[in-house]
Structure formats: C-alpha cells, structure tokens
mmCIF file of C-alpha atoms in Angstrom:
data_model
loop_
_atom_site.group_PDB
_atom_site.id
_atom_site.type_symbol
_atom_site.label_atom_id
_atom_site.label_comp_id
_atom_site.label_asym_id
_atom_site.label_seq_id
_atom_site.Cartn_x
_atom_site.Cartn_y
_atom_site.Cartn_z
ATOM 1 C CA UNK A 1 9.959 30.625 11.535
ATOM 2 C CA UNK A 2 11.430 28.038 13.876
ATOM 3 C CA UNK A 3 10.399 24.358 13.716
ATOM 4 C CA UNK A 4 11.190 21.324 15.790
ATOM 5 C CA UNK A 5 10.747 17.578 15.905
ATOM 6 C CA UNK A 6 10.453 15.816 19.252
ATOM 7 C CA UNK A 7 10.059 12.210 20.387
ATOM 8 C CA UNK A 8 7.953 11.689 23.508
ATOM 9 C CA UNK A 9 7.865 8.549 25.635
ATOM 10 C CA UNK A 10 5.015 9.256 28.074
ATOM 11 C CA UNK A 11 4.682 6.849 30.992
ATOM 12 C CA UNK A 12 1.869 4.366 30.473
ATOM 13 C CA UNK A 13 1.128 5.571 26.926
ATOM 14 C CA UNK A 14 2.458 5.071 23.429
ATOM 15 C CA UNK A 15 5.700 6.724 22.401
ATOM 16 C CA UNK A 16 5.286 9.143 19.505
ATOM 17 C CA UNK A 17 7.130 11.685 17.378
ATOM 18 C CA UNK A 18 5.854 15.198 16.710
ATOM 19 C CA UNK A 19 6.869 17.562 13.913
ATOM 20 C CA UNK A 20 5.840 21.046 14.960
ATOM 21 C CA UNK A 21 6.976 24.329 16.376
ATOM 22 C CA UNK A 22 8.633 25.548 19.599
ATOM 23 C CA UNK A 23 6.018 26.217 22.255
ATOM 24 C CA UNK A 24 3.388 23.928 20.702
ATOM 25 C CA UNK A 25 2.015 21.826 23.570
ATOM 26 C CA UNK A 26 -0.036 19.560 21.351
ATOM 27 C CA UNK A 27 0.697 17.853 18.027
ATOM 28 C CA UNK A 28 -0.008 18.953 14.459
ATOM 29 C CA UNK A 29 1.716 16.035 12.685
ATOM 30 C CA UNK A 30 3.218 12.864 14.101
ATOM 31 C CA UNK A 31 3.551 9.085 14.250
ATOM 32 C CA UNK A 32 3.498 6.665 17.173
ATOM 33 C CA UNK A 33 5.226 3.393 18.027
ATOM 34 C CA UNK A 34 2.440 1.358 16.401
ATOM 35 C CA UNK A 35 2.908 3.155 13.075
ATOM 36 C CA UNK A 36 -0.176 5.340 13.354
ATOM 37 C CA UNK A 37 0.679 8.512 11.420
ATOM 38 C CA UNK A 38 -1.470 11.645 11.519
ATOM 39 C CA UNK A 39 -1.313 14.964 9.684
ATOM 40 C CA UNK A 40 -3.770 17.860 9.730
ATOM 41 C CA UNK A 41 -5.383 20.201 7.211
ATOM 42 C CA UNK A 42 -7.285 23.190 8.504
ATOM 43 C CA UNK A 43 -10.841 23.715 7.242
ATOM 44 C CA UNK A 44 -12.832 26.944 7.472
ATOM 45 C CA UNK A 45 -16.369 25.993 6.437
ATOM 46 C CA UNK A 46 -18.780 23.063 6.454
ATOM 47 C CA UNK A 47 -22.288 22.255 5.189
ATOM 48 C CA UNK A 48 -23.419 20.439 8.344
ATOM 49 C CA UNK A 49 -24.459 23.594 10.202
ATOM 50 C CA UNK A 50 -21.898 23.085 12.937
ATOM 51 C CA UNK A 51 -20.431 25.914 14.989
ATOM 52 C CA UNK A 52 -16.916 26.912 13.966
ATOM 53 C CA UNK A 53 -15.872 26.902 17.622
ATOM 54 C CA UNK A 54 -17.067 24.916 20.620
ATOM 55 C CA UNK A 55 -15.442 26.056 23.886
ATOM 56 C CA UNK A 56 -16.522 22.789 25.509
ATOM 57 C CA UNK A 57 -14.510 20.700 23.062
ATOM 58 C CA UNK A 58 -10.914 19.465 23.017
ATOM 59 C CA UNK A 59 -8.479 21.692 21.066
ATOM 60 C CA UNK A 60 -7.367 19.929 17.892
ATOM 61 C CA UNK A 61 -3.627 19.790 18.671
ATOM 62 C CA UNK A 62 -4.334 18.277 22.092
ATOM 63 C CA UNK A 63 -6.745 15.813 20.534
ATOM 64 C CA UNK A 64 -4.138 14.710 17.970
ATOM 65 C CA UNK A 65 -1.647 14.177 20.767
ATOM 66 C CA UNK A 66 -4.159 11.981 22.586
ATOM 67 C CA UNK A 67 -4.843 10.000 19.411
ATOM 68 C CA UNK A 68 -1.136 9.223 19.063
ATOM 69 C CA UNK A 69 -0.770 8.369 22.747
ATOM 70 C CA UNK A 70 -3.717 5.955 22.791
ATOM 71 C CA UNK A 71 -4.500 4.552 19.319
ATOM 72 C CA UNK A 72 -2.943 1.564 17.536
ATOM 73 C CA UNK A 73 -4.945 1.680 14.286
ATOM 74 C CA UNK A 74 -7.016 3.876 11.982
ATOM 75 C CA UNK A 75 -10.207 2.315 13.359
ATOM 76 C CA UNK A 76 -9.201 3.168 16.932
ATOM 77 C CA UNK A 77 -8.581 6.761 15.834
ATOM 78 C CA UNK A 78 -12.102 6.905 14.406
ATOM 79 C CA UNK A 79 -13.682 5.605 17.604
ATOM 80 C CA UNK A 80 -11.838 8.080 19.807
ATOM 81 C CA UNK A 81 -12.595 10.986 17.465
ATOM 82 C CA UNK A 82 -16.311 10.233 17.604
ATOM 83 C CA UNK A 83 -16.246 9.869 21.391
ATOM 84 C CA UNK A 84 -14.446 13.178 22.018
ATOM 85 C CA UNK A 85 -16.042 16.655 21.657
ATOM 86 C CA UNK A 86 -13.995 18.846 19.271
ATOM 87 C CA UNK A 87 -13.276 22.567 19.548
ATOM 88 C CA UNK A 88 -13.140 23.324 15.829
ATOM 89 C CA UNK A 89 -13.195 21.841 12.274
ATOM 90 C CA UNK A 90 -10.329 20.180 10.431
ATOM 91 C CA UNK A 91 -9.287 17.173 8.344
ATOM 92 C CA UNK A 92 -6.958 14.426 9.519
ATOM 93 C CA UNK A 93 -5.044 12.149 7.178
ATOM 94 C CA UNK A 94 -4.436 8.961 9.172
ATOM 95 C CA UNK A 95 -2.484 5.843 8.229
ATOM 96 C CA UNK A 96 -1.401 2.689 10.010
ATOM 97 C CA UNK A 97 0.566 -0.306 8.731
ATOM 98 C CA UNK A 98 -2.424 -1.707 6.832
ATOM 99 C CA UNK A 99 -4.713 1.101 5.727
ATOM 100 C CA UNK A 100 -5.365 4.842 5.562
ATOM 101 C CA UNK A 101 -8.306 7.230 5.747
ATOM 102 C CA UNK A 102 -9.304 10.866 5.735
ATOM 103 C CA UNK A 103 -11.400 12.021 8.687
ATOM 104 C CA UNK A 104 -13.421 15.169 8.049
ATOM 105 C CA UNK A 105 -14.207 16.651 11.436
ATOM 106 C CA UNK A 106 -16.440 19.436 12.711
ATOM 107 C CA UNK A 107 -17.773 20.319 16.135
ATOM 108 C CA UNK A 108 -20.841 18.272 15.173
ATOM 109 C CA UNK A 109 -19.743 15.480 12.810
ATOM 110 C CA UNK A 110 -16.968 13.030 11.943
ATOM 111 C CA UNK A 111 -16.923 11.793 8.347
ATOM 112 C CA UNK A 112 -14.587 9.147 6.935
ATOM 113 C CA UNK A 113 -13.481 8.541 3.374
ATOM 114 C CA UNK A 114 -10.912 6.162 1.926
ATOM 115 C CA UNK A 115 -8.435 6.039 -0.916
ATOM 116 C CA UNK A 116 -9.181 6.823 -4.546
ATOM 117 C CA UNK A 117 -6.890 5.207 -7.140
ATOM 118 C CA UNK A 118 -4.863 3.764 -4.214
ATOM 119 C CA UNK A 119 -3.974 7.266 -3.028
ATOM 120 C CA UNK A 120 -5.523 8.878 0.048
ATOM 121 C CA UNK A 121 -5.637 12.581 -0.815
ATOM 122 C CA UNK A 122 -6.510 15.596 1.302
ATOM 123 C CA UNK A 123 -6.340 19.367 0.878
ATOM 124 C CA UNK A 124 -8.296 22.097 2.676
ATOM 125 C CA UNK A 125 -11.894 21.273 1.782
ATOM 126 C CA UNK A 126 -14.429 18.765 3.034
ATOM 127 C CA UNK A 127 -15.580 16.220 0.436
ATOM 128 C CA UNK A 128 -17.848 13.947 2.468
ATOM 129 C CA UNK A 129 -21.580 14.135 1.687
ATOM 130 C CA UNK A 130 -23.246 16.402 4.236
ATOM 131 C CA UNK A 131 -19.998 18.241 5.006
ATOM 132 C CA UNK A 132 -18.905 19.432 1.554
ATOM 133 C CA UNK A 133 -20.196 22.872 0.570
ATOM 134 C CA UNK A 134 -18.815 22.752 -2.976
ATOM 135 C CA UNK A 135 -15.585 24.666 -2.372
ATOM 136 C CA UNK A 136 -13.522 21.614 -3.276
ATOM 137 C CA UNK A 137 -14.481 22.044 -6.941
ATOM 138 C CA UNK A 138 -12.116 25.008 -7.153
ATOM 139 C CA UNK A 139 -9.165 23.181 -5.553
ATOM 140 C CA UNK A 140 -6.426 22.698 -8.161
ATOM 141 C CA UNK A 141 -4.176 20.752 -5.783
ATOM 142 C CA UNK A 142 -6.433 17.746 -5.200
ATOM 143 C CA UNK A 143 -6.471 16.396 -8.799
ATOM 144 C CA UNK A 144 -2.686 16.643 -9.013
ATOM 145 C CA UNK A 145 -2.206 14.692 -5.797
ATOM 146 C CA UNK A 146 -4.915 12.191 -6.662
ATOM 147 C CA UNK A 147 -3.175 11.421 -9.970
ATOM 148 C CA UNK A 148 0.116 10.589 -8.256
ATOM 149 C CA UNK A 149 -0.496 6.855 -8.552
ATOM 150 C CA UNK A 150 -2.317 5.217 -11.434
ATOM 151 C CA UNK A 151 -1.131 1.629 -11.790
ATOM 152 C CA UNK A 152 0.483 -1.156 -9.815
ATOM 153 C CA UNK A 153 3.799 0.493 -9.005
ATOM 154 C CA UNK A 154 4.348 1.510 -5.405
ATOM 155 C CA UNK A 155 5.151 5.146 -4.703
ATOM 156 C CA UNK A 156 8.586 5.783 -3.226
ATOM 157 C CA UNK A 157 9.829 8.711 -1.172
ATOM 158 C CA UNK A 158 10.965 10.599 -4.274
ATOM 159 C CA UNK A 159 7.609 10.014 -5.992
ATOM 160 C CA UNK A 160 5.728 11.399 -2.998
ATOM 161 C CA UNK A 161 8.073 14.370 -2.785
ATOM 162 C CA UNK A 162 7.531 15.218 -6.453
ATOM 163 C CA UNK A 163 3.769 15.022 -6.019
ATOM 164 C CA UNK A 164 3.843 17.281 -2.969
ATOM 165 C CA UNK A 165 6.199 19.707 -4.690
ATOM 166 C CA UNK A 166 3.787 19.978 -7.618
ATOM 167 C CA UNK A 167 1.243 21.555 -5.254
ATOM 168 C CA UNK A 168 3.681 23.455 -3.019
ATOM 169 C CA UNK A 169 2.686 27.010 -2.152
ATOM 170 C CA UNK A 170 6.034 28.761 -2.138
ATOM 171 C CA UNK A 171 7.179 30.195 1.193
ATOM 172 C CA UNK A 172 3.966 28.960 2.836
ATOM 173 C CA UNK A 173 5.117 25.348 2.498
ATOM 174 C CA UNK A 174 7.171 25.432 5.691
ATOM 175 C CA UNK A 175 7.304 21.714 6.482
ATOM 176 C CA UNK A 176 7.782 18.649 4.313
ATOM 177 C CA UNK A 177 7.443 15.217 5.869
ATOM 178 C CA UNK A 178 6.854 11.648 4.765
ATOM 179 C CA UNK A 179 5.938 9.025 7.369
ATOM 180 C CA UNK A 180 6.521 5.318 6.710
ATOM 181 C CA UNK A 181 4.300 3.429 9.195
ATOM 182 C CA UNK A 182 5.661 -0.010 8.369
ATOM 183 C CA UNK A 183 9.291 0.879 9.074
ATOM 184 C CA UNK A 184 8.659 3.670 11.608
ATOM 185 C CA UNK A 185 10.751 5.966 9.444
ATOM 186 C CA UNK A 186 10.349 9.738 9.035
ATOM 187 C CA UNK A 187 11.710 11.768 6.129
ATOM 188 C CA UNK A 188 11.598 15.455 6.986
ATOM 189 C CA UNK A 189 12.761 18.805 5.644
ATOM 190 C CA UNK A 190 12.403 21.964 7.709
ATOM 191 C CA UNK A 191 13.372 25.493 6.701
ATOM 192 C CA UNK A 192 12.321 28.302 4.427
ATOM 193 C CA UNK A 193 9.679 27.209 1.944
ATOM 194 C CA UNK A 194 9.020 25.563 -0.284
ATOM 195 C CA UNK A 195 10.525 22.812 1.888
ATOM 196 C CA UNK A 196 9.671 20.186 -0.734
ATOM 197 C CA UNK A 197 12.830 21.405 -2.505
ATOM 198 C CA UNK A 198 15.125 21.219 0.512
ATOM 199 C CA UNK A 199 17.336 18.256 1.485
ATOM 200 C CA UNK A 200 15.495 15.720 3.633
ATOM 201 C CA UNK A 201 16.739 14.068 6.797
ATOM 202 C CA UNK A 202 15.727 10.470 7.473
ATOM 203 C CA UNK A 203 14.961 9.673 11.108
ATOM 204 C CA UNK A 204 14.690 6.087 12.368
ATOM 205 C CA UNK A 205 11.910 6.582 14.886
ATOM 206 C CA UNK A 206 11.773 2.941 16.001
ATOM 207 C CA UNK A 207 15.076 3.275 17.854
ATOM 208 C CA UNK A 208 14.096 6.603 19.383
ATOM 209 C CA UNK A 209 10.778 5.191 20.601
ATOM 210 C CA UNK A 210 12.774 2.571 22.516
ATOM 211 C CA UNK A 211 15.180 5.174 23.881
ATOM 212 C CA UNK A 212 18.143 3.882 21.856
#
C-alpha cells in the first residue's frame, strides 16, 4: 500500500501537514502551523441511537482538513465540530501546545474526555457516558497505552514508540507517527507493518509551513 505526506499552504488559511495516502482529498492525520495535531480512530457503534451515516453531513476526512485549516486550539476544534453536521462516527485525538483531548463523535453527538494519568489514550471504542455501549471493556490495547506514563517523567519519542509498538497489530499497522505540537516536529515511519518497528524520519514542519 502506498502512503504519502504532504504540506499544504492554502491561501487565507492555516498551513498544515497531512500523513495519508495517494488520492486522499481530505486528511486522516495531520498538524497545522499553530501546533494543532489531529489523528483519527474509526468507530462502528454507539449507544446514543445515532445513524451510522448521514448523507447531509460533512465527510470525516474533509472535516479534519477544515479543522486543521481553521483551528488554533483544542477548544476551537470542539466548537467547529459541534457546529458542523457529520457524515459518520469516529474518534479524534487532538492536541495543541497546551492541552489534549479525545472527541467522540457521531452523527448526533460530540463528547469530550481528557487525559487519565497524564496520558490521553484512544482506541476504537467510545468511552463517554451516553456513547459507550460497553465494547471498550474487551479492548486490550487501551490499558497498555494508558499505563505508558505513571509518574513525573516526560515521555520521549522512544517511549511513545515503545508504547505504540506494544499494541501494534502486525501488517495492519501501516503508519507510525508522532507529532510534537510545541516544536512543530513530525516523526514518521511509512511502509509494511508493523511500522512501529521501522526507522523513523524526522520532519521539521515549521520550515515547510513557511515555504523554506
């Protein structure tokens, strides 16, 4: 499977980087010039009674692109999410230079939850009251990720990589990326999975956002 990373500098909007696939018009994972970083986890069921598909909504990859083009903080992402009809259900992990959050999104609702044990963790289940249908109790990945930091020490790139590799799903882990909002730095590995075990390339996005 082919992958690509692209930096966009749209006129009148925020510059942003996208890690995705050839032919993808929208964005699945990315970070903008203000350090807002967004990644997605697909969700297949919710307890809020929402439709799985709303043809009147905005497709998720186009919505993520808009979030990166327009938002300068996690709070701005939340406001725009709530103001925009959504086509389907998914989770977004969002971070800026000061904070992070998980947004649990359906065609009907937008839930927000914060960090536990100083780690903001997300897999492929809703956990917010009113959205969770209990499937998260069978997720073996979440506890491993949630335990990545217990103490005062700050996680480094290698620490995050080890945590992600501990829950890698073999050849299905086709992208590995770590965004650093404060420095506008991207660490990325693309190739045959699990990509958490492949050499990473560090990209200084700040210079690329400025066209340097």
